Every structure is written in C-alpha cells, then in structure tokens.
Amino acid sequence: MGLPALEFSDCCLDSPHFRETLKSHEAELDKTNKFIKELIKDGKSLISALKNLSSAKRKFADSLNEFKFQCIGDAETDDEMCIARSLQEFASVLRNLEDERIRMIENASDVLITPLEKFRKEQIGAAKEAKKKYDKETEKYCGILEKHLNLSSKKKESQLQEADSQVDLVRQHFYEVSLEYVFKVQEVQERKMFEFVEPLLAFLQGLFTFYHHGYELAKDFSDFKMQLTISIQNTRNRFEGTRSEVESLMKKMKENPLEHKTISPYTMEGYLYVQEKRHFGTSWVKHYCTYQRDSKQITMVPFDQKSGGKGGEDESVTLKSCIRRKTDSIEKRFCFDVEAVDRPGVITMQALSEEDRRLWMEAMDGREPVYNSNKDSQNEGTAQLDSIGFSIIRKCIHAVETRGINEQGLYRIVGVNSRVQKLLSVLMDPKTASETETDICAEWEIKTITSALKTYLRMLPGPLMMYQFQRSFIKAAKLENQESRVSEIHSLVHRLPEKNRQMLQLLMNHLANVANNHKQNLMTVANLGVVFGPTLLRPQEETVAAIMDIKFQNIVIEILIENHDKIFNTVPEMPLTNAQLHLSRKKSGDSKPPSCSERPLTLFHAMQSTEKQEQRNSIINSSLESVVSSNANSILNSSSSLQPNMNSSDPDLDVLKPTRPNSLTPFRKAKALYACKAEHDSELSFIAGTVFDNVHPSQEPGWLEGTLNGKTGLIPENYVEFL
C-alpha cells in the first residue's frame, strides 16, 4: 500500500488524519534523504578506492536492493513498477560484476554524485525549509487563535473587530503556507521517481564502457535499460502533466477554498473547544469534532496541532438538543450548549468564530448542511450523442484521415480557440449537420479540426465513458497483468449505453489508424492515451487523488486502442444476460444503475475455448427462455448468438434493442453470474454460481430481493439469472 494522497482541501480543516498523513510523507522524505546521502558516500568510495572496489560494490548493491519506493496511491503503473524494481536490477548487475577486474571509473562524479547532491539539496532541502516555515506558522496561528478566543466579550466592539481581522489575516497566511508545503512535499515525492533513478542509470551505463568482461552482461541488460528509459520518460511526462494539474488545483484552492471543498461524510466537522470541569476549576480543551445528522452522533477527539498528538481518548455521544449560549451568560465568545442522550449534564463548546458557530448550530438543529455541488468545468447541454453529434465526429475523422493523418503532433498540437469555436458552431448548425459527412472545407487546418473533435467530446453532458464507470475503468487498469486488464475493460465497455459505446468504437478505430502512422505523425498509442485519457474518463470531482489517477486513465485508452477490434467486435468472455443488456443499453439520461453494478467483476471461470463456447451458448439459450413468452416466434440456434433488433429511431446508429418482459414476476430461485461484495448491510455478498431462494422484485430500482443461507437482502438485478 502506497502513501495516501495529501488533499489540498484538508489543509483548511487541518484534521488529525491530515497531520498523520503529512507525517508519513515527511518520514518518507527523511528516509529518502538519508538513503541518498548514504548512496553518495558509497559512490565516492567506489570511485576513489579501486583496491577495495569489490567490497564497495557489494555494499552499494546491498543498499540498492534494500531500498523500496513508496508511490502515492493504492496502485502502480507498469512504468512505476519498472522504476521501483530498477534498484533491484541494478544491484543484480553489480553483484555479477563483483569478481571482475575493473578499470578506473571516469566521469562518475558528474553523472552520479552531482545530480543526487543537487536533488537532495534543491528538492529535499527545499522541502525541509518549507517544513520549518510550516511548523513556525502552525505555532504562530494556534497561539494567536488561543489568545483571541480568550478575549473577554466585555471588551469594546472595535477592539473585538480588530482582533477578528488580525486572526483572519493570520489564518489566511497559515492556510497559504500549508497549501505551499503540501504542494512541495507532493512534488518531491513525484520527482524522486525519475531524478533519483536516472543518475543511477547513467552511472551504470558508464561502467559498461570500461568493463570488457562485462560486455555480455551489458548486452543482457540492454533490454531492461530500454524499458526503464521509456518508463522514466513516461513517468516524467506524466509528472509534468500531473504537476500542472495539481498546481492549477492549488491556485483554485487559494482563490476560493470553499468552492473546492471536499464533500465530507460528516454533516459538520472541525475544531471546537470543550469546557471541562477540573478539581481546580474549569478548563477549555481543544477537540476535533465530527457530527453525523442521521445518527445524531457527535465524536470528540482531543487534539492539539502544536503538540502534534492526541490528548486523551475519543468520546462519542448522541445529540439530544443544542442551544446557543447567550453572550452575557459566559465570558467566552462563540459558545453553545449541547445535551446528550447518553451523558448527563450539559457540554459547553466554543466555536472558532461566529460563522463557525452558525454552521454548527445549523447542522445540529436539523437544518440541511451546505455542500458545494461539483461543477464540471466543461460546457454542458450543447453537445449530445445524437445524429448531429455522430455526424460531427465522422466529419472530423474523415477530414483527418484523408488530409492530415501524417501531420506531426496530431491531436497533441491544439488549434486557435476562436477558430475551433467557429468551426464547432458551423458543424453544430442543424442546417450544415444534415449535409454530407465529408464537407469540412480545406480552409480549416487539421489542428483546428482535431481540437474541435476533442472540444465536442468535452462539451458532452458527461464524459463519453461515463462518471458511474470511471472508478471501475481505473480499477481495471490497476490489475496486475495485461490479460486481466483487457478482459475487465472489455466487459465494462459492453456495459456502456449503446450510443456511448458506438461513439467510443468510432473514435478508437480512428485512433488506431493514427497510431499505425506514428512513424510519420509521432503519435504513439501512449501519446494518444495522454491526450484522450482526461477527456474520455474525466472524474466527477477534482481532487489530488483523481489527478494521480490520470496515468491510469491513459492506460485504459491505450488498451482500448491496442485491442479495439477484440473489445468492440466480440462479446466478453462472461456473456451478458437480458437484464444486463436492458440496463447497459439505457440512455445516459436515465437513472443511474445501482452502485454494486459499477464494481468490476471479481471472479471469472477459466475454461477451454470449447467449454467457453458451450457455456456461452447455454447461457444465451437460458436467457432467451426466461424472456421470450410462451407464444413467441423467436428462433433459437444452439450454436449461434442472439439476433439483434436493428430497427432504430436514428438511421445513423445501429442500436441493439433486446426484448424484455413488461414486468418482473416473482421467481423461486436465481443463480449468480458474477461475484459481488456488499457495500451495505441490506445487500448480500456472493460468488459466481451462488443460488438464491425466494427471489422477487424489490422496491429499489435495479435490485431484487432474495434469501441466501437464511439471510434476506438485496441482489443486483443484472448480476443474476433466473432458474
């Protein structure tokens, strides 16, 4: 498990979890710093001590072998895994060279020692300086805040307003310093993946020049060297894109923190001072509090940022009532009283400001909490997956493939925005949209046409591969081997609505043609993945964790391009039931399928090709028998697939319209086609092949209710087949 991502939104809350996450990143930087210093020392020893070269090489190799990279996130790309294991590969090479006589190593200091020292001083050193500044501002802010909160409410209003203004300025400065420190920590963690390994690679390349006896070993190493070089370059390219995205998000957070605040699972959370009675009187103890309106649970965690740790045990109580504390009844400002069902007496709490107290009061007296709705940055409502939309995309593709398939930087080089908007306005005009699909004039530059295609896809109400499947596609890209990734993405594509899938097929066929001409246009599959990943699989919420997953979005697009013929022209290995076909072919404007249907399939049966065909035919026939009424005139062929109904309201689109009963009738038994893990107590967990009893429709759309081992619960409708 890698390091958790540091969210900019957490800088505002400054929660205990945020501090613990920040500590883990700081510990990793310290570990890296110590390791680099040791590595530099070993490298210098290797250069100067030729007589002790054998022992120095072994120590150096052991150091490399013991160090393990920690990536940000819960999974690694193939490139990151390649880089992560590169140190072990280097160590193996050095051990093989241990017994060989060597010649003097020239220029090793320039290619190894200097870059590492530069990285340690400029990057890790800058992070340490940022930490000192952050710790100093933390202490300053907390001190001023405590002093401010201890002001008597009996002071003059002008003095109180001046004090409030001073606290606001210090708070804003602390928030900006916190954002800058988190940004620097994230940057160093990402930079070390290439700025640390690349000097080592150059050093090893220099060694091969001087080792005659290592010639054969160098040839064996060349394949991995090439793979590692590509991985480093890919990682560097992804870093550049990720860094700009993170920096842009940081700037947005600075300009308007509330608009980009992360939606919390709690109704309200933040720091409160709780009045506690002691033998010598009363004291105010700082707590990080959370409140959940549904359960009326208040959780109080004693925590002080200055000490950096918890000051006691957590406490949870059930809210009974919340009353604002009058100013003349207590010397402290911003106070309110809370009564709990399971704790005697009154709990007096002090908020950080009048606005903070208002938010706590609104949350606890039953008012709706204020959440920021996620706003898609793209224009919505103007572009649709209708006949006009397909016509526009086909026109752009035809123009590119006939006039500009060999242009360098195709789709990477963008056109002038005013020209792109003008072309889109022409193409989206219903009058011109009805004309032939090959009529984009030669006056329009290819870069304008490619930019218009990408812009139209971004203007759709949602991404082409849909928000609800975004996480499933990302999970598929994180699977361990390529075969599993292709299989899972294959299945997910066939769960997309028909028009989305057809548009995606049209686009992938075109991008495959572009990639086939990469020697001329320089747009490889990887480059096309970088261009189209964020467009086709953009996340619904803009966070640092989502930005870190951009590299996996790119991998999904690469797999679609490389395997487009199989993915779009064949059915997945685990065939779709009629219930699945019905749900997956709904228009994107319909209600979303249940969350369980968004999960990737977790269990597949490995069968021989003949067994797979027999199983496919058996399930298809079974599905037809459960759907077709007793007087149906359908013709079944045990060795053929379902015959689709190609009558569509849109003559340009071949939409598959499977038949289905008008209403569900209760069934006694049903069998699970896929595995499913329950997300809620009301759902059932099961594996493929599980048989349920007493299965019948539930009141929840898209769900059935059934019994398994005496327990009754919900089952996703598109995960089972009735017996």
PDB file of C-alpha atoms in Angstrom, residues 415-517:
ATOM      1  CA  GLY A 415      -5.702  24.978 -32.738  1.00  0.00           C
ATOM      2  CA  VAL A 416      -6.571  28.616 -32.170  1.00  0.00           C
ATOM      3  CA  ASN A 417      -9.549  28.706 -29.817  1.00  0.00           C
ATOM      4  CA  SER A 418     -11.536  31.268 -31.814  1.00  0.00           C
ATOM      5  CA  ARG A 419     -11.164  29.169 -34.969  1.00  0.00           C
ATOM      6  CA  VAL A 420     -12.127  25.994 -33.105  1.00  0.00           C
ATOM      7  CA  GLN A 421     -15.283  27.615 -31.721  1.00  0.00           C
ATOM      8  CA  LYS A 422     -16.188  28.950 -35.140  1.00  0.00           C
ATOM      9  CA  LEU A 423     -15.787  25.502 -36.730  1.00  0.00           C
ATOM     10  CA  LEU A 424     -17.921  23.926 -33.994  1.00  0.00           C
ATOM     11  CA  SER A 425     -20.658  26.498 -34.487  1.00  0.00           C
ATOM     12  CA  VAL A 426     -20.693  25.645 -38.200  1.00  0.00           C
ATOM     13  CA  LEU A 427     -20.720  21.886 -37.612  1.00  0.00           C
ATOM     14  CA  MET A 428     -23.403  22.074 -34.895  1.00  0.00           C
ATOM     15  CA  ASP A 429     -25.717  24.137 -37.050  1.00  0.00           C
ATOM     16  CA  PRO A 430     -28.651  21.792 -37.884  1.00  0.00           C
ATOM     17  CA  LYS A 431     -28.610  23.047 -41.469  1.00  0.00           C
ATOM     18  CA  THR A 432     -24.987  22.077 -42.132  1.00  0.00           C
ATOM     19  CA  ALA A 433     -25.204  18.959 -39.966  1.00  0.00           C
ATOM     20  CA  SER A 434     -27.686  17.426 -42.390  1.00  0.00           C
ATOM     21  CA  GLU A 435     -25.233  17.753 -45.290  1.00  0.00           C
ATOM     22  CA  THR A 436     -22.750  15.114 -46.389  1.00  0.00           C
ATOM     23  CA  GLU A 437     -20.231  13.997 -43.800  1.00  0.00           C
ATOM     24  CA  THR A 438     -17.199  14.855 -45.939  1.00  0.00           C
ATOM     25  CA  ASP A 439     -17.777  18.567 -46.411  1.00  0.00           C
ATOM     26  CA  ILE A 440     -15.293  20.171 -43.995  1.00  0.00           C
ATOM     27  CA  CYS A 441     -13.580  22.648 -46.266  1.00  0.00           C
ATOM     28  CA  ALA A 442      -9.859  22.502 -46.895  1.00  0.00           C
ATOM     29  CA  GLU A 443      -9.536  26.015 -45.450  1.00  0.00           C
ATOM     30  CA  TRP A 444      -9.774  24.551 -41.949  1.00  0.00           C
ATOM     31  CA  GLU A 445      -6.403  23.483 -40.574  1.00  0.00           C
ATOM     32  CA  ILE A 446      -6.021  19.920 -39.282  1.00  0.00           C
ATOM     33  CA  LYS A 447      -5.101  21.158 -35.800  1.00  0.00           C
ATOM     34  CA  THR A 448      -8.361  23.153 -35.759  1.00  0.00           C
ATOM     35  CA  ILE A 449     -10.341  20.055 -36.748  1.00  0.00           C
ATOM     36  CA  THR A 450      -8.678  17.807 -34.135  1.00  0.00           C
ATOM     37  CA  SER A 451      -9.222  20.444 -31.444  1.00  0.00           C
ATOM     38  CA  ALA A 452     -12.883  20.719 -32.467  1.00  0.00           C
ATOM     39  CA  LEU A 453     -13.284  16.941 -32.081  1.00  0.00           C
ATOM     40  CA  LYS A 454     -11.759  16.957 -28.596  1.00  0.00           C
ATOM     41  CA  THR A 455     -13.740  20.040 -27.560  1.00  0.00           C
ATOM     42  CA  TYR A 456     -17.032  18.466 -28.682  1.00  0.00           C
ATOM     43  CA  LEU A 457     -16.325  15.368 -26.594  1.00  0.00           C
ATOM     44  CA  ARG A 458     -15.595  17.600 -23.592  1.00  0.00           C
ATOM     45  CA  MET A 459     -18.862  19.504 -24.185  1.00  0.00           C
ATOM     46  CA  LEU A 460     -20.978  16.371 -23.678  1.00  0.00           C
ATOM     47  CA  PRO A 461     -23.131  16.404 -20.509  1.00  0.00           C
ATOM     48  CA  GLY A 462     -20.775  13.787 -19.082  1.00  0.00           C
ATOM     49  CA  PRO A 463     -17.591  12.021 -20.222  1.00  0.00           C
ATOM     50  CA  LEU A 464     -18.063   9.519 -23.029  1.00  0.00           C
ATOM     51  CA  MET A 465     -17.109   6.633 -20.725  1.00  0.00           C
ATOM     52  CA  MET A 466     -19.463   7.973 -18.011  1.00  0.00           C
ATOM     53  CA  TYR A 467     -18.869   9.100 -14.441  1.00  0.00           C
ATOM     54  CA  GLN A 468     -20.507   5.979 -12.989  1.00  0.00           C
ATOM     55  CA  PHE A 469     -17.985   3.654 -14.668  1.00  0.00           C
ATOM     56  CA  GLN A 470     -14.914   5.891 -14.163  1.00  0.00           C
ATOM     57  CA  ARG A 471     -13.746   4.175 -10.975  1.00  0.00           C
ATOM     58  CA  SER A 472     -14.354   0.721 -12.473  1.00  0.00           C
ATOM     59  CA  PHE A 473     -12.185   1.530 -15.506  1.00  0.00           C
ATOM     60  CA  ILE A 474      -9.442   2.854 -13.202  1.00  0.00           C
ATOM     61  CA  LYS A 475      -9.602  -0.314 -11.082  1.00  0.00           C
ATOM     62  CA  ALA A 476      -9.340  -2.398 -14.239  1.00  0.00           C
ATOM     63  CA  ALA A 477      -6.175  -0.530 -15.276  1.00  0.00           C
ATOM     64  CA  LYS A 478      -4.664  -1.288 -11.856  1.00  0.00           C
ATOM     65  CA  LEU A 479      -4.984  -5.074 -12.222  1.00  0.00           C
ATOM     66  CA  GLU A 480      -1.701  -6.974 -12.079  1.00  0.00           C
ATOM     67  CA  ASN A 481      -1.463  -8.466 -15.583  1.00  0.00           C
ATOM     68  CA  GLN A 482      -2.360  -7.204 -19.040  1.00  0.00           C
ATOM     69  CA  GLU A 483      -4.735 -10.059 -19.835  1.00  0.00           C
ATOM     70  CA  SER A 484      -6.895  -9.279 -16.798  1.00  0.00           C
ATOM     71  CA  ARG A 485      -6.938  -5.584 -17.659  1.00  0.00           C
ATOM     72  CA  VAL A 486      -8.093  -6.209 -21.226  1.00  0.00           C
ATOM     73  CA  SER A 487     -10.752  -8.685 -20.074  1.00  0.00           C
ATOM     74  CA  GLU A 488     -12.164  -6.334 -17.435  1.00  0.00           C
ATOM     75  CA  ILE A 489     -12.173  -3.288 -19.735  1.00  0.00           C
ATOM     76  CA  HIS A 490     -13.778  -5.446 -22.439  1.00  0.00           C
ATOM     77  CA  SER A 491     -16.617  -6.260 -20.037  1.00  0.00           C
ATOM     78  CA  LEU A 492     -17.011  -2.658 -18.870  1.00  0.00           C
ATOM     79  CA  VAL A 493     -17.221  -1.302 -22.428  1.00  0.00           C
ATOM     80  CA  HIS A 494     -20.176  -3.594 -23.118  1.00  0.00           C
ATOM     81  CA  ARG A 495     -21.949  -2.157 -20.068  1.00  0.00           C
ATOM     82  CA  LEU A 496     -21.881   1.361 -21.520  1.00  0.00           C
ATOM     83  CA  PRO A 497     -25.053   2.738 -23.123  1.00  0.00           C
ATOM     84  CA  GLU A 498     -25.259   1.814 -26.787  1.00  0.00           C
ATOM     85  CA  LYS A 499     -24.626   5.301 -28.185  1.00  0.00           C
ATOM     86  CA  ASN A 500     -21.656   5.829 -25.881  1.00  0.00           C
ATOM     87  CA  ARG A 501     -20.200   2.502 -26.960  1.00  0.00           C
ATOM     88  CA  GLN A 502     -20.741   3.224 -30.656  1.00  0.00           C
ATOM     89  CA  MET A 503     -19.128   6.636 -30.373  1.00  0.00           C
ATOM     90  CA  LEU A 504     -16.221   5.111 -28.431  1.00  0.00           C
ATOM     91  CA  GLN A 505     -15.795   2.422 -31.104  1.00  0.00           C
ATOM     92  CA  LEU A 506     -15.811   5.039 -33.847  1.00  0.00           C
ATOM     93  CA  LEU A 507     -13.165   7.038 -32.012  1.00  0.00           C
ATOM     94  CA  MET A 508     -10.923   4.071 -31.109  1.00  0.00           C
ATOM     95  CA  ASN A 509     -10.913   2.765 -34.691  1.00  0.00           C
ATOM     96  CA  HIS A 510      -9.760   6.203 -35.790  1.00  0.00           C
ATOM     97  CA  LEU A 511      -7.083   6.491 -33.084  1.00  0.00           C
ATOM     98  CA  ALA A 512      -5.787   3.049 -34.056  1.00  0.00           C
ATOM     99  CA  ASN A 513      -5.305   4.361 -37.601  1.00  0.00           C
ATOM    100  CA  VAL A 514      -3.498   7.400 -36.186  1.00  0.00           C
ATOM    101  CA  ALA A 515      -1.216   5.170 -34.098  1.00  0.00           C
ATOM    102  CA  ASN A 516      -0.445   2.989 -37.125  1.00  0.00           C
ATOM    103  CA  ASN A 517       1.117   6.064 -38.732  1.00  0.00           C
TER     104      ASN A 517
END
